[in-house]
């Protein structure tokens, strides 16, 4: 069997050929090494410990599971379980909830193999304007592209597709896959996942459209689906493009001519030694030059010059239009027709707003976006005076962003006179001091990390940190039943709130976060969309290698089928007063996993080890 790395690399090379058809993909599902690679990928996510409808999770995974899975795939009898549907609150504070589909672990494993294969085929062909669910892409890269390419836009179109994930047309998606894939067995497997259905309150529901949010392969399938929109927009942008450059502003030309004439007369007067006239001409030239700084060089209303820019993140997209409002309306209408006719999707007419770029803020990925207009000037590196900011994109952090976070954390309350006041978080009073400070720091850092591109991030984050600091003081005061003044006196060291704690390596300290929130103009690494790696530090040995070693890490038995035992949090075991021999071994190795033989795994779940 070929290594998955070699197979995926070959697929990636062939994907560069536009007319290449991929065949015999299904046979890769017979390769056990693909499942071990998938297992290693999935094991990094704590969500794999959540049970599906089959009442199984990643805990207890073994080579036997892979062998049984491959056998059903060879026989074409494999049938995914329905996803378990749960609901999570939407980010927007409208009381609505988002459905989340939780597949069983075996289905996650197969989906991960499918995802790896499809990613190798499609990722190299995706548009540079697509930023969701892709390596080295994130919300920040999308926002930075807006900053870089939307300069001078006159209108924004805020794209909103109605219930995208729930309305993906299965026949359209399969049709898109068949353009490049000629392997009906592989296509049929994708069909099975799309039509697997879901369980809600133990009632089965069919799925005739959509891709479940929470599915391993769903984000990639959504990108494959909307890549059709990206390619359509690429062609549309070229058709919309008009004129090489804007026409010169007649008023600017007239004033510039006056300035040049005054300078020429000034030089002639100097040569003829007419000093009074020279002074008058120089003064006139300088006054006209000053006026020029407030006049646009090109004609901003030039109807012969048009441009279009486009950025997409998942089902949210933003379009910048250099043209008239009528042009923006035509773009919106064309998009509406294309999505309905070709992708069977509906563009929300109420939420897809056309916004004047310099008069109102457009919303995209939680930021407020506007084009700056003004006659303020700066001196550049070459000493030239220019209107450096005119036409540039401004990214702003909304006031609601940090206020809603405080409400979510229950860290503020409304006083009798209608003002917001810091509030203790009663659900923290039973936590350790270290945990409370670490949690507050993490929440502040998380909000700052997301909005660090915003021009006003420093002001808003200072306000947010202020409320969080006094909420933390009140939480400590509530925990110890003393006044906040005594809490500050007890914990403040060098004007920093500091908690001292003890570890095996000695005394350690943690302080409330340093309240410095500078704006970051350029982010070199865009890794914010990746799942945060909050796991313990472990050796470079992969979990799959420990399964293949066929040695029980508890009793030492060799040449045996290994069942990998997982726990969600190692600290829960560390804090237990009476640890079992297995738990002591996991703590000693600083691992959330341990390779067990079948007997030891059974004993573990009986509580005997």
mmCIF file of C-alpha atoms in Angstrom, residues 473 476-477 480-492 497:
data_model
loop_
_atom_site.group_PDB
_atom_site.id
_atom_site.type_symbol
_atom_site.label_atom_id
_atom_site.label_comp_id
_atom_site.label_asym_id
_atom_site.label_seq_id
_atom_site.Cartn_x
_atom_site.Cartn_y
_atom_site.Cartn_z
ATOM 1 C CA UNK A 473 -11.990 41.962 41.525
ATOM 2 C CA UNK A 476 -12.538 37.464 44.095
ATOM 3 C CA UNK A 477 -14.332 39.651 46.643
ATOM 4 C CA UNK A 480 -13.570 35.446 49.880
ATOM 5 C CA UNK A 481 -16.446 37.622 51.167
ATOM 6 C CA UNK A 482 -14.356 40.743 51.607
ATOM 7 C CA UNK A 483 -14.305 44.190 50.016
ATOM 8 C CA UNK A 484 -12.579 44.715 46.646
ATOM 9 C CA UNK A 485 -10.204 47.135 48.388
ATOM 10 C CA UNK A 486 -8.843 44.286 50.533
ATOM 11 C CA UNK A 487 -8.575 42.044 47.458
ATOM 12 C CA UNK A 488 -6.421 44.636 45.692
ATOM 13 C CA UNK A 489 -4.233 45.051 48.749
ATOM 14 C CA UNK A 490 -3.801 41.274 49.023
ATOM 15 C CA UNK A 491 -3.011 40.509 45.376
ATOM 16 C CA UNK A 492 -1.502 43.623 43.789
ATOM 17 C CA UNK A 497 -2.872 41.921 40.056
#
